[in-house]
mmCIF file of C-alpha atoms in Angstrom:
data_model
loop_
_atom_site.group_PDB
_atom_site.id
_atom_site.type_symbol
_atom_site.label_atom_id
_atom_site.label_comp_id
_atom_site.label_asym_id
_atom_site.label_seq_id
_atom_site.Cartn_x
_atom_site.Cartn_y
_atom_site.Cartn_z
ATOM 1 C CA MET A 1 174.017 -85.386 34.413
ATOM 2 C CA THR A 2 170.951 -86.428 36.342
ATOM 3 C CA THR A 3 167.396 -87.274 34.962
ATOM 4 C CA THR A 4 164.341 -85.533 35.610
ATOM 5 C CA THR A 5 160.408 -86.281 34.801
ATOM 6 C CA ALA A 6 159.297 -85.941 31.593
ATOM 7 C CA PRO A 7 157.329 -82.090 30.619
ATOM 8 C CA PRO A 8 153.487 -82.643 30.857
ATOM 9 C CA ALA A 9 153.388 -82.805 27.047
ATOM 10 C CA ALA A 10 155.988 -85.799 26.723
ATOM 11 C CA ARG A 11 153.955 -88.174 29.614
ATOM 12 C CA THR A 12 150.819 -88.636 27.838
ATOM 13 C CA VAL A 13 150.812 -92.430 27.379
ATOM 14 C CA GLY A 14 148.449 -95.060 26.634
ATOM 15 C CA ALA A 15 146.238 -96.556 30.122
ATOM 16 C CA ALA A 16 147.903 -99.891 29.259
ATOM 17 C CA ALA A 17 151.778 -98.816 28.744
ATOM 18 C CA TRP A 18 152.320 -100.000 32.253
ATOM 19 C CA VAL A 19 151.825 -103.547 31.442
ATOM 20 C CA PRO A 20 154.795 -105.001 29.766
ATOM 21 C CA VAL A 21 156.957 -103.300 32.546
ATOM 22 C CA GLY A 22 154.169 -104.961 34.828
ATOM 23 C CA GLY A 23 155.173 -108.307 33.046
ATOM 24 C CA ALA A 24 158.771 -107.671 33.527
ATOM 25 C CA LEU A 25 158.022 -107.515 37.216
ATOM 26 C CA PHE A 26 155.852 -110.408 37.183
ATOM 27 C CA VAL A 27 158.536 -112.567 35.382
ATOM 28 C CA SER A 28 161.439 -111.205 38.134
ATOM 29 C CA ALA A 29 159.316 -112.016 40.813
ATOM 30 C CA TRP A 30 158.738 -115.532 39.615
ATOM 31 C CA GLY A 31 162.703 -116.109 38.758
ATOM 32 C CA GLY A 32 163.450 -114.813 42.532
ATOM 33 C CA ASN A 33 160.649 -117.210 44.514
ATOM 34 C CA GLN A 34 161.035 -120.565 42.203
ATOM 35 C CA PHE A 35 163.779 -121.840 44.310
ATOM 36 C CA THR A 36 161.598 -121.632 47.618
ATOM 37 C CA PRO A 37 159.531 -124.393 47.258
ATOM 38 C CA LEU A 38 162.141 -126.594 46.148
ATOM 39 C CA LEU A 39 164.245 -126.414 49.293
ATOM 40 C CA VAL A 40 162.855 -129.631 50.478
ATOM 41 C CA MET A 41 163.998 -131.108 47.224
ATOM 42 C CA TYR A 42 167.750 -130.303 47.364
ATOM 43 C CA LYS A 43 167.842 -131.123 51.589
ATOM 44 C CA GLN A 44 166.723 -134.524 50.063
ATOM 45 C CA HIS A 45 169.240 -134.717 47.727
ATOM 46 C CA GLY A 46 171.882 -134.267 50.324
ATOM 47 C CA LEU A 47 172.247 -130.674 50.998
ATOM 48 C CA SER A 48 172.246 -129.536 54.552
ATOM 49 C CA GLY A 49 169.402 -127.202 55.747
ATOM 50 C CA VAL A 50 172.058 -124.748 56.608
ATOM 51 C CA VAL A 51 173.280 -124.816 53.311
ATOM 52 C CA VAL A 52 169.863 -124.743 51.996
ATOM 53 C CA ASP A 53 168.749 -121.806 53.671
ATOM 54 C CA THR A 54 171.690 -120.063 52.934
ATOM 55 C CA LEU A 55 170.807 -120.293 49.235
ATOM 56 C CA LEU A 56 167.492 -118.841 49.811
ATOM 57 C CA PHE A 57 169.470 -116.291 51.454
ATOM 58 C CA VAL A 58 172.484 -115.620 48.421
ATOM 59 C CA TYR A 59 170.208 -113.983 46.499
ATOM 60 C CA VAL A 60 169.764 -110.955 48.497
ATOM 61 C CA PHE A 61 173.414 -110.210 47.873
ATOM 62 C CA GLY A 62 172.079 -109.499 44.450
ATOM 63 C CA ILE A 63 169.092 -107.926 45.297
ATOM 64 C CA VAL A 64 170.477 -105.196 47.469
ATOM 65 C CA PRO A 65 173.384 -103.923 45.181
ATOM 66 C CA ALA A 66 171.054 -103.904 42.094
ATOM 67 C CA LEU A 67 168.148 -102.101 44.498
ATOM 68 C CA LEU A 68 170.925 -99.787 46.136
ATOM 69 C CA ILE A 69 172.322 -98.775 42.780
ATOM 70 C CA GLY A 70 169.808 -99.390 40.242
ATOM 71 C CA GLY A 71 167.056 -97.048 41.852
ATOM 72 C CA PRO A 72 169.002 -93.717 42.025
ATOM 73 C CA ALA A 73 170.981 -94.682 38.818
ATOM 74 C CA SER A 74 167.077 -94.650 36.862
ATOM 75 C CA ASP A 75 166.296 -91.744 38.632
ATOM 76 C CA ARG A 76 169.712 -90.088 37.203
ATOM 77 C CA TRP A 77 169.768 -91.675 33.716
ATOM 78 C CA GLY A 78 165.723 -93.323 32.806
ATOM 79 C CA ARG A 79 164.216 -96.231 33.873
ATOM 80 C CA ARG A 80 164.409 -98.263 30.380
ATOM 81 C CA PRO A 81 168.335 -99.132 30.414
ATOM 82 C CA LEU A 82 168.386 -100.464 34.169
ATOM 83 C CA MET A 83 165.306 -102.397 33.695
ATOM 84 C CA LEU A 84 165.871 -103.884 30.234
ATOM 85 C CA PRO A 85 168.404 -106.285 31.902
ATOM 86 C CA ALA A 86 166.033 -107.335 34.370
ATOM 87 C CA PRO A 87 164.213 -110.577 32.644
ATOM 88 C CA ILE A 88 167.640 -111.598 31.190
ATOM 89 C CA LEU A 89 169.272 -111.716 34.289
ATOM 90 C CA ALA A 90 166.081 -114.034 35.261
ATOM 91 C CA GLY A 91 166.454 -116.146 32.313
ATOM 92 C CA LEU A 92 170.288 -116.549 32.773
ATOM 93 C CA GLY A 93 169.718 -117.279 36.392
ATOM 94 C CA SER A 94 167.158 -119.939 35.889
ATOM 95 C CA VAL A 95 169.996 -121.381 33.414
ATOM 96 C CA ALA A 96 172.389 -121.713 36.110
ATOM 97 C CA LEU A 97 170.173 -123.285 38.473
ATOM 98 C CA ALA A 98 168.997 -125.813 35.939
ATOM 99 C CA MET A 99 172.366 -126.845 35.375
ATOM 100 C CA GLY A 100 173.330 -126.385 38.916
ATOM 101 C CA ALA A 101 171.665 -129.259 41.120
ATOM 102 C CA ASP A 102 174.478 -131.174 41.963
ATOM 103 C CA SER A 103 176.850 -127.820 42.514
ATOM 104 C CA VAL A 104 176.627 -125.192 45.289
ATOM 105 C CA LEU A 105 178.482 -122.695 43.073
ATOM 106 C CA LEU A 106 176.248 -122.795 40.118
ATOM 107 C CA LEU A 107 173.314 -122.783 42.174
ATOM 108 C CA SER A 108 174.926 -119.635 44.281
ATOM 109 C CA ILE A 109 175.453 -117.837 40.874
ATOM 110 C CA GLY A 110 171.822 -118.537 39.608
ATOM 111 C CA ARG A 111 170.524 -116.997 42.966
ATOM 112 C CA LEU A 112 172.680 -113.971 42.645
ATOM 113 C CA LEU A 113 171.584 -113.413 38.864
ATOM 114 C CA SER A 114 168.007 -113.955 40.117
ATOM 115 C CA GLY A 115 168.473 -111.639 42.882
ATOM 116 C CA VAL A 116 169.889 -108.836 40.469
ATOM 117 C CA ALA A 117 167.108 -109.198 38.304
ATOM 118 C CA LEU A 118 164.494 -108.822 41.081
ATOM 119 C CA GLY A 119 166.571 -106.017 42.585
ATOM 120 C CA LEU A 120 166.435 -103.819 39.578
ATOM 121 C CA ALA A 121 162.511 -105.192 38.972
ATOM 122 C CA MET A 122 161.595 -103.714 41.969
ATOM 123 C CA ALA A 123 163.450 -101.035 42.357
ATOM 124 C CA VAL A 124 163.363 -99.633 38.759
ATOM 125 C CA GLY A 125 160.362 -101.134 37.435
ATOM 126 C CA GLY A 126 158.552 -100.355 40.568
ATOM 127 C CA SER A 127 159.006 -96.720 39.606
ATOM 128 C CA TRP A 128 158.460 -96.970 35.796
ATOM 129 C CA VAL A 129 155.059 -98.546 37.052
ATOM 130 C CA ALA A 130 153.796 -95.649 39.178
ATOM 131 C CA GLU A 131 154.996 -93.241 36.461
ATOM 132 C CA LEU A 132 153.214 -94.858 33.715
ATOM 133 C CA SER A 133 150.099 -94.991 35.539
ATOM 134 C CA ARG A 134 149.896 -91.714 36.984
ATOM 135 C CA ALA A 135 151.186 -90.301 33.214
ATOM 136 C CA ALA A 136 147.961 -91.956 31.790
ATOM 137 C CA GLY A 137 146.119 -90.100 34.723
ATOM 138 C CA THR A 138 145.488 -92.977 37.346
ATOM 139 C CA PRO A 139 144.739 -91.828 40.585
ATOM 140 C CA ILE A 140 147.896 -91.431 42.996
ATOM 141 C CA GLY A 141 148.259 -94.858 44.893
ATOM 142 C CA VAL A 142 146.904 -97.375 41.718
ATOM 143 C CA GLY A 143 150.588 -97.549 40.540
ATOM 144 C CA ALA A 144 152.205 -98.836 43.745
ATOM 145 C CA ARG A 145 149.162 -101.403 43.779
ATOM 146 C CA ARG A 146 149.928 -102.476 40.502
ATOM 147 C CA ALA A 147 153.616 -103.400 41.036
ATOM 148 C CA THR A 148 153.134 -104.995 44.095
ATOM 149 C CA MET A 149 150.406 -107.271 42.785
ATOM 150 C CA CYS A 150 152.578 -107.805 39.911
ATOM 151 C CA LEU A 151 155.240 -108.564 42.310
ATOM 152 C CA THR A 152 153.066 -110.670 44.306
ATOM 153 C CA ALA A 153 151.677 -112.805 41.752
ATOM 154 C CA GLY A 154 154.927 -113.736 40.174
ATOM 155 C CA PHE A 155 155.852 -114.833 43.438
ATOM 156 C CA GLY A 156 152.696 -117.164 43.674
ATOM 157 C CA VAL A 157 152.829 -118.454 40.436
ATOM 158 C CA GLY A 158 156.372 -119.136 40.064
ATOM 159 C CA ALA A 159 156.221 -120.870 43.326
ATOM 160 C CA ALA A 160 153.293 -123.129 42.364
ATOM 161 C CA VAL A 161 154.507 -123.965 38.805
ATOM 162 C CA ALA A 162 157.833 -124.806 40.282
ATOM 163 C CA GLY A 163 156.714 -126.732 42.915
ATOM 164 C CA VAL A 164 154.151 -128.784 40.830
ATOM 165 C CA ALA A 165 157.060 -129.332 38.340
ATOM 166 C CA ALA A 166 159.391 -130.495 40.482
ATOM 167 C CA GLN A 167 156.964 -132.879 42.623
ATOM 168 C CA TRP A 168 155.349 -134.700 39.674
ATOM 169 C CA GLY A 169 156.398 -133.403 36.410
ATOM 170 C CA PRO A 170 159.985 -135.426 34.856
ATOM 171 C CA TRP A 171 163.451 -133.588 35.331
ATOM 172 C CA PRO A 172 162.531 -131.823 38.691
ATOM 173 C CA THR A 173 165.700 -130.026 38.634
ATOM 174 C CA VAL A 174 165.466 -128.649 35.351
ATOM 175 C CA LEU A 175 162.014 -128.308 34.106
ATOM 176 C CA PRO A 176 160.985 -125.666 36.897
ATOM 177 C CA TYR A 177 164.005 -123.297 35.611
ATOM 178 C CA MET A 178 163.134 -124.001 31.948
ATOM 179 C CA VAL A 179 159.546 -122.546 31.937
ATOM 180 C CA THR A 180 161.279 -118.990 33.641
ATOM 181 C CA VAL A 181 163.736 -118.895 30.770
ATOM 182 C CA ALA A 182 161.109 -118.974 28.177
ATOM 183 C CA LEU A 183 158.945 -116.260 30.352
ATOM 184 C CA ALA A 184 161.869 -114.063 30.091
ATOM 185 C CA ALA A 185 162.504 -114.234 26.397
ATOM 186 C CA VAL A 186 158.780 -113.315 25.982
ATOM 187 C CA SER A 187 159.679 -110.397 28.723
ATOM 188 C CA SER A 188 162.840 -109.046 26.990
ATOM 189 C CA ALA A 189 161.246 -108.256 23.682
ATOM 190 C CA THR A 190 158.042 -106.478 25.348
ATOM 191 C CA LEU A 191 160.063 -103.861 26.772
ATOM 192 C CA TRP A 192 161.982 -101.974 24.340
ATOM 193 C CA ARG A 193 158.726 -99.945 23.228
ATOM 194 C CA VAL A 194 157.345 -98.798 26.209
ATOM 195 C CA PRO A 195 157.915 -95.076 27.185
ATOM 196 C CA GLU A 196 160.527 -93.839 28.957
ATOM 197 C CA THR A 197 159.224 -91.645 32.078
ATOM 198 C CA ARG A 198 162.857 -90.331 33.286
ATOM 199 C CA PHE A 199 164.645 -87.598 31.001
ATOM 200 C CA ARG A 200 168.114 -86.830 31.413
ATOM 201 C CA ASP A 201 168.655 -82.788 32.856
ATOM 202 C CA ALA A 202 171.561 -80.867 30.987
ATOM 203 C CA GLU A 203 171.802 -78.633 33.811
ATOM 204 C CA ARG A 204 172.741 -80.483 36.865
ATOM 205 C CA THR A 205 175.950 -82.015 36.965
ATOM 206 C CA THR A 206 175.670 -83.708 40.282
ATOM 207 C CA SER A 207 177.687 -86.947 39.956
ATOM 208 C CA LEU A 208 175.970 -90.431 40.606
ATOM 209 C CA LEU A 209 177.903 -90.704 44.282
ATOM 210 C CA ALA A 210 175.704 -87.884 45.144
ATOM 211 C CA ASP A 211 172.708 -89.540 43.777
ATOM 212 C CA LEU A 212 173.156 -92.338 45.838
ATOM 213 C CA THR A 213 172.743 -90.441 49.050
ATOM 214 C CA ILE A 214 168.857 -90.661 49.466
ATOM 215 C CA PRO A 215 167.925 -87.908 52.155
ATOM 216 C CA SER A 216 164.417 -88.702 52.483
ATOM 217 C CA ALA A 217 165.679 -92.327 53.630
ATOM 218 C CA LEU A 218 166.598 -90.222 56.958
ATOM 219 C CA THR A 219 163.274 -88.379 57.996
ATOM 220 C CA ALA A 220 161.506 -89.260 61.117
ATOM 221 C CA ARG A 221 158.506 -91.103 59.502
ATOM 222 C CA PHE A 222 160.657 -93.302 57.012
ATOM 223 C CA LEU A 223 162.824 -94.140 60.428
ATOM 224 C CA LEU A 224 160.092 -94.871 62.688
ATOM 225 C CA VAL A 225 157.037 -95.657 60.627
ATOM 226 C CA VAL A 226 158.715 -97.772 57.547
ATOM 227 C CA ALA A 227 162.033 -98.777 58.722
ATOM 228 C CA PRO A 228 160.494 -100.926 61.631
ATOM 229 C CA VAL A 229 157.978 -102.345 59.221
ATOM 230 C CA ALA A 230 159.725 -103.051 56.236
ATOM 231 C CA PRO A 231 161.849 -106.376 57.451
ATOM 232 C CA TRP A 232 158.477 -108.194 58.025
ATOM 233 C CA VAL A 233 157.632 -108.011 54.757
ATOM 234 C CA PHE A 234 159.770 -110.904 53.673
ATOM 235 C CA GLY A 235 160.203 -112.015 57.068
ATOM 236 C CA ALA A 236 156.583 -113.065 56.868
ATOM 237 C CA CYS A 237 157.288 -114.815 53.708
ATOM 238 C CA ALA A 238 160.397 -116.809 54.880
ATOM 239 C CA ILE A 239 158.084 -117.904 58.047
ATOM 240 C CA ALA A 240 155.005 -118.873 55.678
ATOM 241 C CA TYR A 241 156.548 -120.719 52.666
ATOM 242 C CA ALA A 242 160.147 -122.056 54.134
ATOM 243 C CA ILE A 243 160.007 -122.416 57.871
ATOM 244 C CA LEU A 244 156.731 -123.627 57.966
ATOM 245 C CA PRO A 245 156.967 -126.416 55.310
ATOM 246 C CA ASP A 246 160.507 -127.741 56.673
ATOM 247 C CA LEU A 247 158.908 -128.064 60.158
ATOM 248 C CA LEU A 248 156.142 -130.388 58.776
ATOM 249 C CA SER A 249 158.260 -132.271 56.129
ATOM 250 C CA ASP A 250 158.232 -135.304 58.012
ATOM 251 C CA HIS A 251 154.331 -135.173 58.225
ATOM 252 C CA THR A 252 153.597 -135.208 54.679
ATOM 253 C CA SER A 253 154.286 -137.971 51.679
ATOM 254 C CA MET A 254 154.312 -134.679 49.493
ATOM 255 C CA PRO A 255 156.756 -132.282 51.114
ATOM 256 C CA ILE A 256 157.434 -130.394 47.892
ATOM 257 C CA ALA A 257 153.859 -129.847 46.954
ATOM 258 C CA LEU A 258 153.297 -128.664 50.946
ATOM 259 C CA ALA A 259 156.171 -125.954 50.193
ATOM 260 C CA ALA A 260 154.556 -125.010 46.871
ATOM 261 C CA ALA A 261 150.803 -124.982 48.524
ATOM 262 C CA CYS A 262 152.310 -122.700 51.263
ATOM 263 C CA CYS A 263 153.806 -120.489 49.018
ATOM 264 C CA VAL A 264 150.468 -120.335 46.618
ATOM 265 C CA ILE A 265 148.049 -119.658 49.494
ATOM 266 C CA GLY A 266 150.287 -117.016 51.617
ATOM 267 C CA LEU A 267 150.691 -115.207 48.667
ATOM 268 C CA ALA A 268 147.405 -115.678 47.119
ATOM 269 C CA ALA A 269 146.317 -114.107 50.650
ATOM 270 C CA GLY A 270 148.900 -111.045 49.866
ATOM 271 C CA PHE A 271 147.949 -110.388 46.616
ATOM 272 C CA GLY A 272 144.132 -110.304 47.762
ATOM 273 C CA ILE A 273 144.677 -107.748 50.319
ATOM 274 C CA GLN A 274 146.690 -105.622 48.745
ATOM 275 C CA SER A 275 143.560 -104.662 46.479
ATOM 276 C CA VAL A 276 141.954 -103.451 49.760
ATOM 277 C CA GLY A 277 144.890 -102.148 51.518
ATOM 278 C CA ARG A 278 145.089 -98.815 49.569
ATOM 279 C CA ARG A 279 141.705 -97.980 51.474
ATOM 280 C CA ILE A 280 142.638 -98.951 54.601
ATOM 281 C CA ASP A 281 145.624 -97.289 54.558
ATOM 282 C CA ARG A 282 145.321 -92.832 55.324
ATOM 283 C CA PRO A 283 148.077 -90.159 54.261
ATOM 284 C CA ASN A 284 147.717 -88.593 57.063
ATOM 285 C CA SER A 285 148.031 -91.565 59.572
ATOM 286 C CA VAL A 286 149.759 -94.653 59.998
ATOM 287 C CA ARG A 287 146.425 -97.007 60.092
ATOM 288 C CA GLY A 288 147.995 -99.006 57.305
ATOM 289 C CA MET A 289 151.259 -99.834 59.079
ATOM 290 C CA VAL A 290 149.524 -100.768 62.359
ATOM 291 C CA VAL A 291 147.030 -102.672 60.564
ATOM 292 C CA ALA A 292 149.873 -105.129 59.075
ATOM 293 C CA LEU A 293 151.902 -105.338 62.129
ATOM 294 C CA VAL A 294 148.399 -106.440 63.975
ATOM 295 C CA VAL A 295 147.950 -108.843 61.420
ATOM 296 C CA LEU A 296 151.225 -110.189 61.158
ATOM 297 C CA ALA A 297 151.215 -110.819 64.978
ATOM 298 C CA ALA A 298 148.210 -112.852 64.505
ATOM 299 C CA GLY A 299 150.178 -114.886 61.729
ATOM 300 C CA LEU A 300 153.141 -115.276 64.317
ATOM 301 C CA GLY A 301 150.616 -116.541 66.567
ATOM 302 C CA MET A 302 149.439 -119.081 64.237
ATOM 303 C CA ALA A 303 152.695 -120.211 63.303
ATOM 304 C CA ILE A 304 153.434 -120.978 67.068
ATOM 305 C CA ALA A 305 150.292 -123.160 67.023
ATOM 306 C CA ALA A 306 151.400 -124.961 63.864
ATOM 307 C CA GLU A 307 154.863 -125.619 65.346
ATOM 308 C CA ALA A 308 152.899 -126.670 68.663
ATOM 309 C CA THR A 309 150.796 -129.324 67.139
ATOM 310 C CA ARG A 310 152.716 -130.082 63.688
ATOM 311 C CA SER A 311 149.134 -129.670 61.899
ATOM 312 C CA ILE A 312 149.399 -129.034 57.969
ATOM 313 C CA PRO A 313 145.743 -127.403 58.046
ATOM 314 C CA VAL A 314 147.223 -125.030 60.679
ATOM 315 C CA ALA A 315 150.033 -124.425 58.915
ATOM 316 C CA LEU A 316 148.256 -123.620 56.033
ATOM 317 C CA PHE A 317 145.780 -121.314 57.505
ATOM 318 C CA ALA A 318 149.001 -119.300 59.105
ATOM 319 C CA ALA A 319 151.037 -119.115 55.689
ATOM 320 C CA ALA A 320 147.366 -117.278 55.082
ATOM 321 C CA VAL A 321 147.522 -114.824 57.942
ATOM 322 C CA LEU A 322 150.948 -114.365 57.709
ATOM 323 C CA GLY A 323 150.528 -113.484 53.706
ATOM 324 C CA CYS A 324 147.892 -111.077 54.861
ATOM 325 C CA GLY A 325 150.627 -109.424 56.702
ATOM 326 C CA TYR A 326 152.732 -109.094 54.146
ATOM 327 C CA GLY A 327 150.833 -107.666 51.483
ATOM 328 C CA MET A 328 149.588 -105.390 54.397
ATOM 329 C CA ALA A 329 153.324 -104.075 55.048
ATOM 330 C CA LEU A 330 154.414 -104.266 51.276
ATOM 331 C CA ILE A 331 151.586 -101.999 49.940
ATOM 332 C CA GLY A 332 151.730 -99.687 53.303
ATOM 333 C CA GLY A 333 155.317 -99.213 52.968
ATOM 334 C CA LEU A 334 155.312 -98.457 49.220
ATOM 335 C CA LEU A 335 152.585 -95.886 49.888
ATOM 336 C CA GLU A 336 154.447 -94.594 52.404
ATOM 337 C CA VAL A 337 157.389 -93.980 50.094
ATOM 338 C CA GLN A 338 155.501 -92.167 47.314
ATOM 339 C CA ARG A 339 154.508 -89.887 49.844
ATOM 340 C CA ILE A 340 157.983 -89.437 51.763
ATOM 341 C CA ALA A 341 159.935 -89.141 48.443
ATOM 342 C CA GLY A 342 161.148 -86.003 46.982
ATOM 343 C CA PRO A 343 160.817 -85.117 43.738
ATOM 344 C CA ASP A 344 164.121 -86.744 42.257
ATOM 345 C CA ASP A 345 164.595 -90.119 44.886
ATOM 346 C CA LEU A 346 161.325 -91.902 44.252
ATOM 347 C CA GLY A 347 163.518 -95.069 42.605
ATOM 348 C CA GLY A 348 166.041 -94.605 45.466
ATOM 349 C CA LEU A 349 163.896 -94.752 48.220
ATOM 350 C CA THR A 350 161.887 -97.309 46.735
ATOM 351 C CA ALA A 351 165.153 -99.090 46.546
ATOM 352 C CA VAL A 352 166.039 -98.623 50.186
ATOM 353 C CA PHE A 353 162.247 -99.964 51.409
ATOM 354 C CA TYR A 354 162.912 -103.149 49.251
ATOM 355 C CA ALA A 355 166.557 -103.492 50.811
ATOM 356 C CA LEU A 356 165.432 -103.276 54.233
ATOM 357 C CA THR A 357 162.352 -105.823 53.398
ATOM 358 C CA TYR A 358 164.800 -108.630 52.258
ATOM 359 C CA ILE A 359 166.498 -108.622 55.593
ATOM 360 C CA GLY A 360 163.796 -110.616 56.572
ATOM 361 C CA PHE A 361 164.606 -113.273 54.052
ATOM 362 C CA GLY A 362 167.664 -114.131 56.108
ATOM 363 C CA SER A 363 165.611 -115.430 58.827
ATOM 364 C CA PRO A 364 165.732 -118.976 57.596
ATOM 365 C CA ALA A 365 169.297 -119.344 57.617
ATOM 366 C CA LEU A 366 170.023 -117.712 60.787
ATOM 367 C CA LEU A 367 167.293 -119.912 62.565
ATOM 368 C CA ALA A 368 168.473 -122.964 61.531
ATOM 369 C CA TRP A 369 171.706 -121.782 62.134
ATOM 370 C CA LEU A 370 171.020 -121.150 65.756
ATOM 371 C CA ALA A 371 168.874 -124.399 66.345
ATOM 372 C CA GLN A 372 171.850 -126.273 65.291
ATOM 373 C CA ARG A 373 174.392 -124.594 67.246
ATOM 374 C CA TYR A 374 171.841 -124.312 70.101
ATOM 375 C CA PRO A 375 169.422 -127.893 70.141
ATOM 376 C CA SER A 376 167.641 -126.464 73.322
ATOM 377 C CA LEU A 377 166.145 -123.614 71.408
ATOM 378 C CA ASP A 378 163.179 -124.422 69.158
ATOM 379 C CA TYR A 379 161.351 -122.674 66.523
ATOM 380 C CA ARG A 380 158.494 -121.586 69.151
ATOM 381 C CA GLN A 381 160.994 -119.622 71.185
ATOM 382 C CA PHE A 382 161.897 -117.539 67.739
ATOM 383 C CA PHE A 383 158.842 -116.942 66.692
ATOM 384 C CA LEU A 384 157.698 -115.660 70.317
ATOM 385 C CA PHE A 385 160.974 -113.295 70.096
ATOM 386 C CA GLY A 386 159.430 -112.193 66.685
ATOM 387 C CA LEU A 387 156.105 -111.124 68.606
ATOM 388 C CA VAL A 388 158.455 -109.059 70.983
ATOM 389 C CA MET A 389 159.940 -107.557 68.064
ATOM 390 C CA ILE A 390 156.698 -106.665 66.369
ATOM 391 C CA VAL A 391 155.546 -104.875 69.732
ATOM 392 C CA VAL A 392 158.809 -102.666 69.427
ATOM 393 C CA GLY A 393 158.054 -102.056 65.849
ATOM 394 C CA LEU A 394 154.127 -101.126 67.062
ATOM 395 C CA VAL A 395 155.476 -98.882 69.363
ATOM 396 C CA ALA A 396 158.068 -96.932 66.906
ATOM 397 C CA VAL A 397 155.133 -96.673 64.297
ATOM 398 C CA LEU A 398 153.042 -95.024 66.634
ATOM 399 C CA VAL A 399 155.389 -92.548 67.690
ATOM 400 C CA GLY A 400 156.085 -91.490 64.320
ATOM 401 C CA GLY A 401 152.537 -91.265 63.454
ATOM 402 C CA ARG A 402 152.362 -88.878 66.475
ATOM 403 C CA VAL A 403 155.807 -86.993 65.380
ATOM 404 C CA HIS A 404 154.185 -86.240 61.935
ATOM 405 C CA ARG A 405 150.666 -85.299 63.244
ATOM 406 C CA ARG A 406 152.711 -82.732 65.377
ATOM 407 C CA ALA A 407 155.138 -81.532 62.490
ATOM 408 C CA ALA A 408 151.998 -80.762 60.417
ATOM 409 C CA THR A 409 149.789 -79.126 62.941
ATOM 410 C CA ASN A 410 153.012 -76.944 63.730
ATOM 411 C CA PRO A 411 154.687 -76.516 60.471
#
């Protein structure tokens, strides 16, 4: 038994109905990114670089299943039952992280729980915000912008608070996570009264397994325009606030604060550009995605300069440019998803998109392993390879735009 959108009479909601869901997105993103500026701290406590960068990536193993199952399941059973656990899991993950300073196992469990919370929030909460916004009469695209800005704000503020608490506060391995526990409790209490936007359809009897197939993910526009750009969403973030701070950690007396600053600057830039990204994007073109790739290429160029000069100001500027690329790729991808998705797979296609974005978070662990395995390689070469891949992605996007225009002209 699947779900359907509510009939028009049932979809009249208040203009602020989306706010508690946006708050849950904010808290889940906070919990997902609070660990990032603390990477340097855990390395100082004796964990190897490969282990710490792997812990950064571990939460992807929570995110991806939650995305790929949670999105279609919420299309089937409704948004609320799948979204309610998100802030609770974010709180539990933070408890495990607070208890696990000396335990890789507890840190891994905490990262997995944080990942599940974020995956549910991104796939289910993003769709719920979009539907609540549309039901309140806002223009198409406003919901996507609200969801991405809540996520980006959570990523940025969570990293900033965690970095400050760990660098200058007491109990650096505990205090940052306790803030998240308190926020998660508040968020959980506010979600219960949010109107549902998906309802069971008694006339449909397809199985959940059938619902997990997302036909729109195999369309030419998704494969050529969205898929090549998606991994760069969090690939850019990983470079900006995981790789660059680590490269410069020996050039500052406050490495945790530097990592937090890279997070905040990059995500603030991403947050800011999302407010204009919807204007840059055009429904019948690929301009938004092309702009995203061009900005990402500029950010990688600045990362190469930062690696060569070991200059903190250059690294901070690189983080800002990479953050703009992240923001454009995220809002552009979500707007494309809203155009491509069929009537019953918005949550599912959103999940597929986000799953692809998180491939990029594997880059710090992969590059740390390659640098350890092949000492002759350096990060400048890795960044140059990234530039080549951006060019390949740009070609794919332009081809996808041409295919779409041809199909629109000759239906």
